[in-house]
Coordinates of C-alpha atoms in Angstrom, one line a residue:
Chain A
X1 CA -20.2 8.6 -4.1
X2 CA -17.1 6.4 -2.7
X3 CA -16.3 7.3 0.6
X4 CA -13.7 5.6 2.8
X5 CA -11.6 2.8 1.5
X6 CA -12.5 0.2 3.6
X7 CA -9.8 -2.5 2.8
X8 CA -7.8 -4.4 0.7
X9 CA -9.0 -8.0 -0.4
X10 CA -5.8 -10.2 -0.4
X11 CA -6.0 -13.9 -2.3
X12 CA -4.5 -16.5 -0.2
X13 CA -4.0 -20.1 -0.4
X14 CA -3.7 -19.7 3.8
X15 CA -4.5 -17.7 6.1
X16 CA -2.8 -19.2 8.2
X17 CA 0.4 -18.6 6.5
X18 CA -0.7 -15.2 5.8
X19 CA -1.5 -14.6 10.0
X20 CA 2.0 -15.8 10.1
X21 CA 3.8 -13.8 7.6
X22 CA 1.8 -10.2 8.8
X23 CA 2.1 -11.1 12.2
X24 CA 5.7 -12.3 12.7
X25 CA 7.2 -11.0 9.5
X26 CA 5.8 -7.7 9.2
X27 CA 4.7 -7.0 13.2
X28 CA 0.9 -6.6 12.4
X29 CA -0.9 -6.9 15.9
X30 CA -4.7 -6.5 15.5
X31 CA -5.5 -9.4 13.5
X32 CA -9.3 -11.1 13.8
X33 CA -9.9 -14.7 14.4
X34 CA -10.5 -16.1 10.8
X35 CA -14.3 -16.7 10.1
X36 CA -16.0 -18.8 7.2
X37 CA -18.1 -16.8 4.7
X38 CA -19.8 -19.6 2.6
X39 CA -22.3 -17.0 0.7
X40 CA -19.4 -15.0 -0.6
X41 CA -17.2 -18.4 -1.0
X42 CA -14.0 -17.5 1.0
X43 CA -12.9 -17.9 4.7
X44 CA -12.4 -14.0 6.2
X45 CA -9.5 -12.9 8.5
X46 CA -9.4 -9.1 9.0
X47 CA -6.1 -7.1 9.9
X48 CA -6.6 -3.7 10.8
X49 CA -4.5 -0.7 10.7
X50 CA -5.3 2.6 12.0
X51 CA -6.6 3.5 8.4
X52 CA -8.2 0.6 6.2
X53 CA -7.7 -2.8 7.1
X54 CA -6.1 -6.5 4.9
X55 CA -8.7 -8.9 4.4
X56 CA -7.1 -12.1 4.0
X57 CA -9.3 -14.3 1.9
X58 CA -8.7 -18.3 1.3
X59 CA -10.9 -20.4 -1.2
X60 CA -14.2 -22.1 1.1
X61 CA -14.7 -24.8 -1.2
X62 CA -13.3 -26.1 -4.6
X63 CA -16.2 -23.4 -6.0
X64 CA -14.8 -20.5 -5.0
X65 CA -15.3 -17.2 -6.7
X66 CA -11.2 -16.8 -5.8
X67 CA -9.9 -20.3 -7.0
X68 CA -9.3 -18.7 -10.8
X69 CA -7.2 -16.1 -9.0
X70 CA -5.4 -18.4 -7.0
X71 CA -4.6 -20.6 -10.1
X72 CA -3.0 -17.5 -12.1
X73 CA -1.1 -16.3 -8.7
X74 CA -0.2 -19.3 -6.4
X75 CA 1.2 -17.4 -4.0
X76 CA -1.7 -15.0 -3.7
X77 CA -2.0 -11.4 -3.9
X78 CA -4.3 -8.2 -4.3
X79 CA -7.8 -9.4 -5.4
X80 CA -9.9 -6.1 -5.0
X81 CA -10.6 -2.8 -3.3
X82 CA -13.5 -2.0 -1.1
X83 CA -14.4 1.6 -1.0
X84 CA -17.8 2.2 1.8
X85 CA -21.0 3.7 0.4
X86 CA -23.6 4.9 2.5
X87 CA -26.6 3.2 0.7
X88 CA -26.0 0.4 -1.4
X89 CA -29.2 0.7 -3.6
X90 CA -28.7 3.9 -4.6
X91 CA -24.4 3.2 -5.3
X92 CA -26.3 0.4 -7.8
X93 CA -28.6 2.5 -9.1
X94 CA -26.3 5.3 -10.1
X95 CA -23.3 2.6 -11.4
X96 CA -26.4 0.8 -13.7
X97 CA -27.1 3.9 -15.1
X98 CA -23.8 4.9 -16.0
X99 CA -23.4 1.4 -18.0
X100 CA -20.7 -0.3 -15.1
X101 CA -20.9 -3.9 -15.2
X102 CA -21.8 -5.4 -11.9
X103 CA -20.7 -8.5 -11.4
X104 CA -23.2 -11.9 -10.6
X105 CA -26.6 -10.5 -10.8
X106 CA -25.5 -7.0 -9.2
X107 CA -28.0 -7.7 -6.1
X108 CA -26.3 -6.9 -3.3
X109 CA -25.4 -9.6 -1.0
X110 CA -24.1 -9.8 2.7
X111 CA -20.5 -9.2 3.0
X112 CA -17.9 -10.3 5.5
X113 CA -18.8 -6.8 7.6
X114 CA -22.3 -8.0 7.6
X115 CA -23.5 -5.0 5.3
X116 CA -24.4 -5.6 1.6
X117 CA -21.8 -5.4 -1.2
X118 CA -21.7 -5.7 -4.7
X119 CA -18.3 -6.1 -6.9
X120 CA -18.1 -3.4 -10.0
X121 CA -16.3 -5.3 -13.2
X122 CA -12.4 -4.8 -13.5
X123 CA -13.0 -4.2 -17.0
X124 CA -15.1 -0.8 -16.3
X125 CA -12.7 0.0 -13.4
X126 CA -9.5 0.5 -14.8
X127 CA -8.3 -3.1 -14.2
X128 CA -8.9 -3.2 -10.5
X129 CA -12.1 -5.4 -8.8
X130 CA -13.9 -2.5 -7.1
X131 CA -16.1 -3.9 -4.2
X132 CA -18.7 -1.2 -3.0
X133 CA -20.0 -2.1 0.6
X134 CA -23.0 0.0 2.0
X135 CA -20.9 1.7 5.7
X136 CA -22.3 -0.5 8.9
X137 CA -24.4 1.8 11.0
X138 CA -23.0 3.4 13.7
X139 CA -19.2 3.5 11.7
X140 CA -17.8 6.8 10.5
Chain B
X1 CA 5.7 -2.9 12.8
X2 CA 4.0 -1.4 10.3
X3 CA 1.2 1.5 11.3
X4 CA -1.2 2.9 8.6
X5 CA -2.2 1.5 5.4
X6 CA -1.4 4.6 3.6
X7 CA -2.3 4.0 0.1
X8 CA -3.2 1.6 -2.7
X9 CA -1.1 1.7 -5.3
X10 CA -3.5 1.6 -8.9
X11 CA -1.2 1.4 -12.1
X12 CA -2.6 3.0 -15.3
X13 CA -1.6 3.6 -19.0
X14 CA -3.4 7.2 -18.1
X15 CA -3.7 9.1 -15.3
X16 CA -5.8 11.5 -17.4
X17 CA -8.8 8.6 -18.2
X18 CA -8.1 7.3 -14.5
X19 CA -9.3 10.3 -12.8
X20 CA -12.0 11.2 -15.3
X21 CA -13.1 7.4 -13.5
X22 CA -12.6 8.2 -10.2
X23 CA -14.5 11.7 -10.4
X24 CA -17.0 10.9 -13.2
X25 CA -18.0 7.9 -12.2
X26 CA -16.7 6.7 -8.9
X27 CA -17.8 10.3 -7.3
X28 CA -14.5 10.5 -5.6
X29 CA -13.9 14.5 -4.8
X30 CA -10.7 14.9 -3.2
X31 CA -8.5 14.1 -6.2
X32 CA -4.3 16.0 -6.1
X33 CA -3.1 17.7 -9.1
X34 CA -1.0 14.6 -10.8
X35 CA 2.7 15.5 -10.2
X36 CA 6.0 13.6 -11.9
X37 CA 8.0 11.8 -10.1
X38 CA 11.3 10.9 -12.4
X39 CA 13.1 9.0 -9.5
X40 CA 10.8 6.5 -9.0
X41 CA 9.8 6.8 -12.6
X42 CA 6.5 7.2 -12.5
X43 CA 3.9 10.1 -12.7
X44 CA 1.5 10.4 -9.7
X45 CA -1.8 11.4 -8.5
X46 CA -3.6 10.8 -4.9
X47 CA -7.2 10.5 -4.8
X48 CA -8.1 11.0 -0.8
X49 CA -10.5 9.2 1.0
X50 CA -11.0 9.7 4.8
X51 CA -8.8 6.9 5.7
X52 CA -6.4 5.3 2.9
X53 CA -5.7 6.5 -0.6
X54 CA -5.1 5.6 -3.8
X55 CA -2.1 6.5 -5.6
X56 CA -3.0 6.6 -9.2
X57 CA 0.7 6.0 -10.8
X58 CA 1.3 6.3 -15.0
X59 CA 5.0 5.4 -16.3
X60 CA 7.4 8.6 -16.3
X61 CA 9.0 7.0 -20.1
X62 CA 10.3 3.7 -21.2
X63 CA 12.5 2.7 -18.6
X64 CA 9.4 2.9 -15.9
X65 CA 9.3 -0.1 -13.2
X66 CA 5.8 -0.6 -13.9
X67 CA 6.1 -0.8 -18.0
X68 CA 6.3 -4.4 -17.3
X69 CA 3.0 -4.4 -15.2
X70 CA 1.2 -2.5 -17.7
X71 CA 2.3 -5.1 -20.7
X72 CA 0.8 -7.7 -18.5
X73 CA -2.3 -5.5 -17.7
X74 CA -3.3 -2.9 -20.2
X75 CA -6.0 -1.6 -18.6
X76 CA -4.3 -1.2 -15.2
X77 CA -4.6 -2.5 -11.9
X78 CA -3.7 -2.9 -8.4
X79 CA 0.2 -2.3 -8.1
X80 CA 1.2 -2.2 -4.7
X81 CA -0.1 -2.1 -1.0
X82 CA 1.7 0.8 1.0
X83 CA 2.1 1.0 5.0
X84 CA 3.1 3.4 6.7
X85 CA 6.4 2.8 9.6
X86 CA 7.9 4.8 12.2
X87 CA 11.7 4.7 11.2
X88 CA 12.2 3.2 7.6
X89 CA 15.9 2.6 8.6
X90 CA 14.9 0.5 11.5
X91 CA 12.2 -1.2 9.1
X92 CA 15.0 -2.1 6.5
X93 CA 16.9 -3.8 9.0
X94 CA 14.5 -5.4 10.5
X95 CA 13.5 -7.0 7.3
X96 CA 17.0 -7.6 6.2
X97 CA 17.4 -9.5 9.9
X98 CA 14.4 -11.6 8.9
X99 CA 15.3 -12.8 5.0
X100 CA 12.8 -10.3 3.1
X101 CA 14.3 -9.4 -0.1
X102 CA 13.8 -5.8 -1.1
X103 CA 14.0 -4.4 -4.8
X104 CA 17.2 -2.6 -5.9
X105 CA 19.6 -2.1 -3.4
X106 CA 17.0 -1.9 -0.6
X107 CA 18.7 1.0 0.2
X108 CA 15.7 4.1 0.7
X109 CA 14.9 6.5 -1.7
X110 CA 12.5 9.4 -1.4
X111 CA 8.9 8.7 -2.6
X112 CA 5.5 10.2 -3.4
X113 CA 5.0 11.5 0.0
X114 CA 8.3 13.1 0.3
X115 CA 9.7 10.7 2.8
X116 CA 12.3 7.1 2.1
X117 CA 10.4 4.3 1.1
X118 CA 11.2 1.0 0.3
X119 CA 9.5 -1.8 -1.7
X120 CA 9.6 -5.4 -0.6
X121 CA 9.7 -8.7 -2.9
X122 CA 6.3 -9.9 -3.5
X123 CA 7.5 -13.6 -3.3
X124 CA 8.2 -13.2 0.1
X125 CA 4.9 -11.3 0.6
X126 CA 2.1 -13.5 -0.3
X127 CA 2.3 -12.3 -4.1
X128 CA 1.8 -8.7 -2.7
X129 CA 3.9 -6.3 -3.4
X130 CA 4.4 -3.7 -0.8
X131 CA 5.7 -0.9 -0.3
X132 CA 7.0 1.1 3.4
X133 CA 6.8 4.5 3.7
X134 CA 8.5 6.1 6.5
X135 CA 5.4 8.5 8.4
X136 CA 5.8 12.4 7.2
X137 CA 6.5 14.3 10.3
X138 CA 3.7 15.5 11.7
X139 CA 1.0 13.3 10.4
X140 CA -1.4 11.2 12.8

């Protein structure tokens, strides 16, 4: 079912600090202009590599599904994994019926790629925040 | 600097029940026989997917690096981000030149992939912690 791992979420308390840091620290050079994603919560900034890309993701508002994250780790740091699918229905379908908890209501919602996602439960997935997002058409 | 994301490091207190997750449930197919890797203390096994991977890693014994992570997160979880660079001597100074602290002596040692690698402090790395792996000759 999973195909390619998309990218890495990354918990920040700024993106701007975190541009910064993979830009002049670690020599990063294709990194997106940061855009606001107020149905997910968080404020996007891609970096991508030749492989998968960093998705740098700050808090939108004080009632942000990552401000519980930020409050354990300060600093930041990894927040989930995103593995492409190629039809999000049916990636739901099959991880209902093998008992995975989904998390929310497991309907799939509009991600910051503009494809639906849904997040798998840590607890089901070894400790790590799986997010499955359907591949965008005309990727891959 | 760095290139490729090359893998995402998953801790686990079994690589055994890790991989019956990946295959059995996640659907991943490419999974490497799990191989030891006493130098960096850990046991390892890659699960491919057409861009990064994930480098499933169990502790070798007792004195394991990540026997501390575990403690903290006994299911597992994300370890560490790894990127691929060109030269990992180069890198090291480079990041010695610019204050990053690196674990141990920051001096390289040989990892998964058969080439030096070298981890870098995640409090200078937005509460990541990453790893650099030198690019295996040959590859991309």
């Amino acid at each position: 079912m999973i195909g390619a791992l998309n990218h890495v979420g990354v918990a920040t308390p700024s993106i701007a600090d975190s541009i910064k840091l993979y830009r002049d620290v670690l020599g990063a050079t294709k990194i997106g202009e940061p855009f606001d994603l107020p149905a997910q919560g968080v404020k996007v900034c891609f970096i991508d590599t030749p492989t998968a890309q960093i998705e740098l993701i700050e808090p939108y508002d004080e009632t942000s599904p990552i401000v519980g994250f930020l409050a354990k780790n300060p600093k930041g740091g990894q927040h989930h994994v995103c593995f492409e699918v190629a039809d999000i229905h049916a990636a739901v379908a099959e991880m209902r019926a093998k008992g995975v908890t989904l998390l929310g209501t497991g309907e799939p919602r509009i991600g910051a790629h503009g494809t639906p996602v849904v997040f798998l439960h840590p607890r089901d997935m070894g400790g790590v925040l799986i997010e499955l997002m359907e591949t965008p058409k005309g990727d891959h």
